[in-house]
Tab-separated table of N, CA and C in Angstrom:
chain	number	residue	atom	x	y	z
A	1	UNK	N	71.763	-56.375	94.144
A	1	UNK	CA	71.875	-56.281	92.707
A	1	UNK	C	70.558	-55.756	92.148
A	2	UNK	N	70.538	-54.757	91.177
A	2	UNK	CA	68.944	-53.898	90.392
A	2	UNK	C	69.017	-54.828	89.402
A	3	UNK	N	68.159	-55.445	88.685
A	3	UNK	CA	67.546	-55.550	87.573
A	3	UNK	C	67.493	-54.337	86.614
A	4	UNK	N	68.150	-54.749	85.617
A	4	UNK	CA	68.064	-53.766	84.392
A	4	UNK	C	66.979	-53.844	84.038
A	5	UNK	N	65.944	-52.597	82.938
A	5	UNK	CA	64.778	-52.919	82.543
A	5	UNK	C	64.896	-52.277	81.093
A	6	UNK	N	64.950	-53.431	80.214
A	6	UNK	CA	65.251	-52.915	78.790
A	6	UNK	C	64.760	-51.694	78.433
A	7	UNK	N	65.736	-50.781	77.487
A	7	UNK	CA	65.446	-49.498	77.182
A	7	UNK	C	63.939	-49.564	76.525
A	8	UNK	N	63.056	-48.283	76.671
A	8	UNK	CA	61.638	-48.361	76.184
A	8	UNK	C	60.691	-49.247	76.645
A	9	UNK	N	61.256	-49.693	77.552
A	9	UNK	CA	60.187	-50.466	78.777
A	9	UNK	C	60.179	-50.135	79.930
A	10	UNK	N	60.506	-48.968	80.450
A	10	UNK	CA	60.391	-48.518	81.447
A	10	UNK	C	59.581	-47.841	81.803
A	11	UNK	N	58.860	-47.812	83.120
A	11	UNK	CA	57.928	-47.179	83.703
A	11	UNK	C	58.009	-45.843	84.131
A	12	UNK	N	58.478	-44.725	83.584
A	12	UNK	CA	58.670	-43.664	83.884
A	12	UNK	C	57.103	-42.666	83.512
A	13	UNK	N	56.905	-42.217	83.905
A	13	UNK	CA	55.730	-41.239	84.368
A	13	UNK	C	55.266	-40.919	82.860
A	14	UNK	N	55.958	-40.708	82.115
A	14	UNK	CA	55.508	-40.118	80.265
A	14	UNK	C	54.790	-41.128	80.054
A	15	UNK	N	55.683	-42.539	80.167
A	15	UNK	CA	55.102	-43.214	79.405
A	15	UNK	C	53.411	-43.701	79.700
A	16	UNK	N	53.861	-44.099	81.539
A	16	UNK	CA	52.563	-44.657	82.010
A	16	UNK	C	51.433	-43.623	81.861
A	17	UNK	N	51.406	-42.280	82.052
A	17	UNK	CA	50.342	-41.180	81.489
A	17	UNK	C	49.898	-41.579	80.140
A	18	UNK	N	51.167	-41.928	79.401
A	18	UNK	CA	50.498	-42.364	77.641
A	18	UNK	C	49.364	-43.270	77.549
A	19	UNK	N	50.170	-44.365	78.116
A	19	UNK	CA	49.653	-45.686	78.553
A	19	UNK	C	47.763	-45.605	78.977
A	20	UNK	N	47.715	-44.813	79.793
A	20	UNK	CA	46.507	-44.570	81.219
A	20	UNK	C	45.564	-43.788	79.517
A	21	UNK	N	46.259	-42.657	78.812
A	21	UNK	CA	45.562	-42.013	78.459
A	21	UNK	C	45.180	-42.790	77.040
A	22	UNK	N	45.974	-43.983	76.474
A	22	UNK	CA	45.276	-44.709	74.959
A	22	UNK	C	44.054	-45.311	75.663
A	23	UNK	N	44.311	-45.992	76.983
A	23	UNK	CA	43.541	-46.918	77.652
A	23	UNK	C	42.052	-46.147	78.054
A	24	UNK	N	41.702	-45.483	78.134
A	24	UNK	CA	40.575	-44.025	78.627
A	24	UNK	C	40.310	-43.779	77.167
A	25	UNK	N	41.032	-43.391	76.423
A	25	UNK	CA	39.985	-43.501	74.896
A	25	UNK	C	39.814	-44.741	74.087
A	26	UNK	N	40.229	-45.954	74.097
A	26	UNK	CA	40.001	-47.118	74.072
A	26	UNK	C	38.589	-47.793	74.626
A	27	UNK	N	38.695	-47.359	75.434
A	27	UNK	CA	37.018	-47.651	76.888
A	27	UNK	C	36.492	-46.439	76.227
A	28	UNK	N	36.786	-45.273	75.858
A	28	UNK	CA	35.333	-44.660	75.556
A	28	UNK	C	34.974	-45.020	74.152
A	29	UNK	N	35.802	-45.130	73.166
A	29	UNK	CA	35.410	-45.627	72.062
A	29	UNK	C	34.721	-47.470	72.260
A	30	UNK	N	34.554	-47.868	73.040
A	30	UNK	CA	34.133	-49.117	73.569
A	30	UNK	C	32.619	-48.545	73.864
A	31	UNK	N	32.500	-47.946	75.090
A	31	UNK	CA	31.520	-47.371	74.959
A	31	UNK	C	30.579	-47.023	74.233
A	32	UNK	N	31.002	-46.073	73.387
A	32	UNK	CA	30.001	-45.665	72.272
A	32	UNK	C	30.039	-46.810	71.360
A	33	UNK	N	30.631	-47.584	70.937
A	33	UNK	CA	29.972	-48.381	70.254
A	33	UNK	C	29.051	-49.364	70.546
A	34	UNK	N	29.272	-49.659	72.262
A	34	UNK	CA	28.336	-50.345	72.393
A	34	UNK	C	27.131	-50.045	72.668
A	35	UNK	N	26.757	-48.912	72.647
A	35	UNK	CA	25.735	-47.931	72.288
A	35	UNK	C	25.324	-47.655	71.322
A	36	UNK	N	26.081	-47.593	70.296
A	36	UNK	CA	25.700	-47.506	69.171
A	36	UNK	C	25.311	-48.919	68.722
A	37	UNK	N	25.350	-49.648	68.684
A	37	UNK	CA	25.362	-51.127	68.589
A	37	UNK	C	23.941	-51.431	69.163
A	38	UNK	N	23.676	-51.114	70.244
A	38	UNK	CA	22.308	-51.204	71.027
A	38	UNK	C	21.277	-50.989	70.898
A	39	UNK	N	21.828	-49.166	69.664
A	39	UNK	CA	20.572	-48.658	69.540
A	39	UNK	C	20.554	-49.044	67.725
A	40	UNK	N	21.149	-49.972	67.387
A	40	UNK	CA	20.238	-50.766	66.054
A	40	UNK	C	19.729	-51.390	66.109
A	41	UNK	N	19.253	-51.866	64.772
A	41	UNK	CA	17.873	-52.927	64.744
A	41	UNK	C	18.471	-53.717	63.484
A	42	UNK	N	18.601	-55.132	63.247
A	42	UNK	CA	18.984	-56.214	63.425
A	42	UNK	C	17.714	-56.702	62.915
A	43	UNK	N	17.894	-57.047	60.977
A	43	UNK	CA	16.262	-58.301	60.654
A	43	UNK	C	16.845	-59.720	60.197
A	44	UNK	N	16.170	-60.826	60.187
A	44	UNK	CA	16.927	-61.725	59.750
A	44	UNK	C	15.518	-62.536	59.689
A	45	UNK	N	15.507	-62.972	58.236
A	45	UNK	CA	13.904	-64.207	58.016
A	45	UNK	C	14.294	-65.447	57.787
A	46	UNK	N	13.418	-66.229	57.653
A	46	UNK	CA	13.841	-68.087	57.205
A	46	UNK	C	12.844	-68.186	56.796
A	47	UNK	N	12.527	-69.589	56.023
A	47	UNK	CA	11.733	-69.910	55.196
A	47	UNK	C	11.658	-69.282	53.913
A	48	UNK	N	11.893	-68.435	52.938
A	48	UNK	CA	12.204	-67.554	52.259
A	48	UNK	C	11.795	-66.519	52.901
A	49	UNK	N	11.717	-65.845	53.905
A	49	UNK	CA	10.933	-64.470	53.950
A	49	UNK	C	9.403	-64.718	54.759
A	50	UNK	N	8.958	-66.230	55.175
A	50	UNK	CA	7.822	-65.772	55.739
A	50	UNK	C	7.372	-65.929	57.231
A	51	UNK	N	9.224	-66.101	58.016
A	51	UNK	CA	8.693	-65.470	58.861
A	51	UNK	C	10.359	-64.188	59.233
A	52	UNK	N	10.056	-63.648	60.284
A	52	UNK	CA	10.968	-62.667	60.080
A	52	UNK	C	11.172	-61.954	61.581
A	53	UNK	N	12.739	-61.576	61.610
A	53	UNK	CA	12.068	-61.046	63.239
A	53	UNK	C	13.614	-59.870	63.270
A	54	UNK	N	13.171	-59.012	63.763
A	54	UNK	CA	13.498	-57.281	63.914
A	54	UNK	C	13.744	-57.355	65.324
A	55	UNK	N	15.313	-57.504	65.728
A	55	UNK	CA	15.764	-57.852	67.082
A	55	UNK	C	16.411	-56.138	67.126
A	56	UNK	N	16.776	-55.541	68.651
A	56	UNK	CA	17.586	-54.465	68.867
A	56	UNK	C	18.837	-54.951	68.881
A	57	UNK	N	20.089	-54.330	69.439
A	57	UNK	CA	21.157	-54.334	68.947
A	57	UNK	C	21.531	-55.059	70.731
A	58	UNK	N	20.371	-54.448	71.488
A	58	UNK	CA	20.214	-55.367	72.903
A	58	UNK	C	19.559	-56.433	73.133
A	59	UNK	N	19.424	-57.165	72.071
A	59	UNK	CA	18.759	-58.396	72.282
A	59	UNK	C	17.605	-58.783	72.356
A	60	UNK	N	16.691	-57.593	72.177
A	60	UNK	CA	15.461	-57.639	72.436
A	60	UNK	C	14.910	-57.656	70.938
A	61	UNK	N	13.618	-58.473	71.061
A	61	UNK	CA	12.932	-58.450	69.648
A	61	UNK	C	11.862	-57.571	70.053
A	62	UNK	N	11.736	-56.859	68.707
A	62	UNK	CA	11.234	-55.856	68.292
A	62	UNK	C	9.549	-56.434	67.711
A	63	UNK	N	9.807	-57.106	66.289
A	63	UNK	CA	8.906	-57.106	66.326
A	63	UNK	C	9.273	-58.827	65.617
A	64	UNK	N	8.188	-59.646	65.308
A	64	UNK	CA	7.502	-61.167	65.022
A	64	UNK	C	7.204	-60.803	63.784
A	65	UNK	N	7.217	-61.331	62.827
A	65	UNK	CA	6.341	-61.188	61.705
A	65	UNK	C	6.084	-62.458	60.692
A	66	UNK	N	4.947	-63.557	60.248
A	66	UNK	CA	4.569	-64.490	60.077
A	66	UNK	C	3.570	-64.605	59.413
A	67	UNK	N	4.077	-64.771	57.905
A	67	UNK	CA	2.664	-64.756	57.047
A	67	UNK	C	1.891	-65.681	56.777
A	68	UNK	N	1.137	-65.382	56.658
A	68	UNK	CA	-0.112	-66.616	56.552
A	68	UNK	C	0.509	-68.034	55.903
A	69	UNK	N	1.056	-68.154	54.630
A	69	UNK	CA	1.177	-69.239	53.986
A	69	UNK	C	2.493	-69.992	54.852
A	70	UNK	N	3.163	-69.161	56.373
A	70	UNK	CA	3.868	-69.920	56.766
A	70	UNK	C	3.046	-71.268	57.975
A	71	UNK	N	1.767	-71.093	58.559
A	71	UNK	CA	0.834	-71.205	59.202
A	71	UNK	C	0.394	-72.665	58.209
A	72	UNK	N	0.761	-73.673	58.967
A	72	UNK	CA	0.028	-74.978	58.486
A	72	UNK	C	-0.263	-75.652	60.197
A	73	UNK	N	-1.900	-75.850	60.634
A	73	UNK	CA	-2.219	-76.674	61.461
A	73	UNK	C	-1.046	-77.758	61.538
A	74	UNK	N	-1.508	-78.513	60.591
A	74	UNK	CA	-0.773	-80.136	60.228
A	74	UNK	C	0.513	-79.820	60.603
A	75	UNK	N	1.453	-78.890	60.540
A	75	UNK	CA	2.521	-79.042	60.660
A	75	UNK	C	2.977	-77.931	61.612
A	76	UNK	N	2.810	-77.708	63.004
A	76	UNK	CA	3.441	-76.417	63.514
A	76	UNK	C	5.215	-76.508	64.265
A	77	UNK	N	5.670	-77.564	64.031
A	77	UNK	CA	6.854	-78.116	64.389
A	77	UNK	C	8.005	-77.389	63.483
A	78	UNK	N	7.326	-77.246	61.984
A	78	UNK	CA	7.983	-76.300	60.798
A	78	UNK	C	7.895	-74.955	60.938
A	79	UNK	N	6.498	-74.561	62.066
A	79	UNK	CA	6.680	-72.829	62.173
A	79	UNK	C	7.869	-72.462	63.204
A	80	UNK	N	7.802	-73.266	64.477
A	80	UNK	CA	8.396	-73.400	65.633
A	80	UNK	C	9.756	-73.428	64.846
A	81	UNK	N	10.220	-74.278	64.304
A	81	UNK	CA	11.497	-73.989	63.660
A	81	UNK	C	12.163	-72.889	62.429
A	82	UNK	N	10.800	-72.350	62.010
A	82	UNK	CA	11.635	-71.250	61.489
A	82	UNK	C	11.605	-70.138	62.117
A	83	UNK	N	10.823	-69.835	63.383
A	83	UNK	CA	10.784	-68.832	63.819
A	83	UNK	C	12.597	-69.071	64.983
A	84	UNK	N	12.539	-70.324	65.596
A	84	UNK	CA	14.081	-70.331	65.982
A	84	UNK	C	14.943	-69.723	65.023
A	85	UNK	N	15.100	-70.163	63.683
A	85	UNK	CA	16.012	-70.284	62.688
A	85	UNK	C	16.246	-68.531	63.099
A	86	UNK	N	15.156	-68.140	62.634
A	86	UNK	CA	15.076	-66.425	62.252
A	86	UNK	C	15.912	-65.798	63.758
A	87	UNK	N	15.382	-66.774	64.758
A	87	UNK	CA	15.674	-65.746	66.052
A	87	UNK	C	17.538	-65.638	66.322
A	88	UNK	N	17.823	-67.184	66.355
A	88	UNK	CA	19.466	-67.478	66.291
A	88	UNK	C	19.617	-66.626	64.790
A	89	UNK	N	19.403	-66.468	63.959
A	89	UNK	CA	20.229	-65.793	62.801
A	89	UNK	C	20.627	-64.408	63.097
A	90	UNK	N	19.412	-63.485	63.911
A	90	UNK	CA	19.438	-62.433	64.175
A	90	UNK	C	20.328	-62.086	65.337
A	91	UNK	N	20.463	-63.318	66.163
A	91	UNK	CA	21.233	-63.305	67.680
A	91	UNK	C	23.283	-63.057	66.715
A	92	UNK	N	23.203	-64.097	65.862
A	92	UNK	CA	24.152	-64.081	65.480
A	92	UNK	C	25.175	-63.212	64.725
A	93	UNK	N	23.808	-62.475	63.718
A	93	UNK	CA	24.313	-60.997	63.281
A	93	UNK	C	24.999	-60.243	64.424
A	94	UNK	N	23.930	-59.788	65.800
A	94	UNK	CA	24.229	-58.410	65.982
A	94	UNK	C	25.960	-59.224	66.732
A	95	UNK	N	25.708	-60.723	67.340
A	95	UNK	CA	27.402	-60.872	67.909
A	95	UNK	C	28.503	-60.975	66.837
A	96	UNK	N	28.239	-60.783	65.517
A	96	UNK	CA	29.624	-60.879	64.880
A	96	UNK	C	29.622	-59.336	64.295
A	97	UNK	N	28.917	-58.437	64.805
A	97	UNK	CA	28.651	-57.489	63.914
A	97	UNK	C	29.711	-56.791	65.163
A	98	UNK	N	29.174	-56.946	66.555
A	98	UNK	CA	29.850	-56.295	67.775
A	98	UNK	C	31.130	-57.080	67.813
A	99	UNK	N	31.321	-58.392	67.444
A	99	UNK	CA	32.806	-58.801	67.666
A	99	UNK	C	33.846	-57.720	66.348
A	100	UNK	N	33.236	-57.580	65.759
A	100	UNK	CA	33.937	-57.036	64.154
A	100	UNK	C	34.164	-55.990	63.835
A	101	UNK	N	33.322	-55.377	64.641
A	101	UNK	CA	33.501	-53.973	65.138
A	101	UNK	C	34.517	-53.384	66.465
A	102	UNK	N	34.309	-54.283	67.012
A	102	UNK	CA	35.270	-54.251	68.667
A	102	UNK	C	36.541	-54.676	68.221
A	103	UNK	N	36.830	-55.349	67.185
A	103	UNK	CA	38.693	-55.612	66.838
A	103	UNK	C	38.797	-54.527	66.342
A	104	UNK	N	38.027	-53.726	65.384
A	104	UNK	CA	38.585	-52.420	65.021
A	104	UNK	C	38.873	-51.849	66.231
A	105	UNK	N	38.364	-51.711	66.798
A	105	UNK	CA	39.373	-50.554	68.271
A	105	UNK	C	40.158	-51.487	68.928
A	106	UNK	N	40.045	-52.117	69.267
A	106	UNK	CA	40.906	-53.299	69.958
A	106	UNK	C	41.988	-53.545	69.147
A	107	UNK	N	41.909	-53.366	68.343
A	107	UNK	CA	43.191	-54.072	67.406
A	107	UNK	C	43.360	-55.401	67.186
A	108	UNK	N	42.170	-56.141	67.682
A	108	UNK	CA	42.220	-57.778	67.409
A	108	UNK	C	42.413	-58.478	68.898
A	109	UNK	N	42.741	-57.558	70.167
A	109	UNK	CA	42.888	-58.210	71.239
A	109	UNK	C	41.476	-58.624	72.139
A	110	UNK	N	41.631	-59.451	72.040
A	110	UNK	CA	40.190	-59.790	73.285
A	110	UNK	C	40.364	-59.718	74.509
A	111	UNK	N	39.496	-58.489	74.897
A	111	UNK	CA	39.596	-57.788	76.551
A	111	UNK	C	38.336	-58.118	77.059
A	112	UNK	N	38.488	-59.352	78.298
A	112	UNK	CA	37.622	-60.245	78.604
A	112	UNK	C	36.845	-59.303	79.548
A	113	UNK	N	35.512	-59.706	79.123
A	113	UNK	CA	34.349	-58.558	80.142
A	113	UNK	C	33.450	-57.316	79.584
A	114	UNK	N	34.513	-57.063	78.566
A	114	UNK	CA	33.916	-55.971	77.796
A	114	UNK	C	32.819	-56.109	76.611
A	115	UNK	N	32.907	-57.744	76.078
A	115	UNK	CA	31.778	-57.338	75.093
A	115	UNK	C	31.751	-59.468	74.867
């Protein structure tokens, strides 16, 4: 006995070429964005503004920046924490910026590995 395979679900050569060929510009538009994504720069400060940090779009910080009136001896437990604050804020931009961007091509599906 064959198994029927509902009409428009069949594996016939048109379709799977279609298939092969959304999937190949899907991954290259993946690609470039995550390239494009890589090669930005990402600022995010705490404390109002005095300290601040300029991450790439790869995770890497760029640059530190910490002004004087954030700098108290007596208290460096408050610098230590805003310079975290600043670093997770910036971590967090560029991942919702790449998740938010990646459903636009994706269409909302999460394709595990890719980003």
């Amino acid at each position: 006995m064959r198994a029927r395979v509902p009409k428009g679900l069949g594996g016939n050569a048109q379709n799977m070429n279609s298939m092969i060929r959304q999937a190949q510009k899907m991954q290259d538009q993946i690609t470039e964005l995550q390239d494009d994504i890589e090669a930005r720069e990402f600022t995010a400060t705490a404390g109002g503004g005095v300290v601040e940090v300029v991450m790439t779009g790869k995770k890497t910080i760029k640059s530190l920046t910490i002004k004087p009136e954030a700098v108290d001896p007596e208290d460096i437990e408050m610098l230590q924490d805003l310079v975290i604050s600043a670093v997770n804020e910036v971590v967090g931009q560029i991942e919702q910026t790449t998740e938010d961007e990646m459903s636009k091509i994706t269409g909302g599906v999460s394709l595990p590995g890719l980003f």
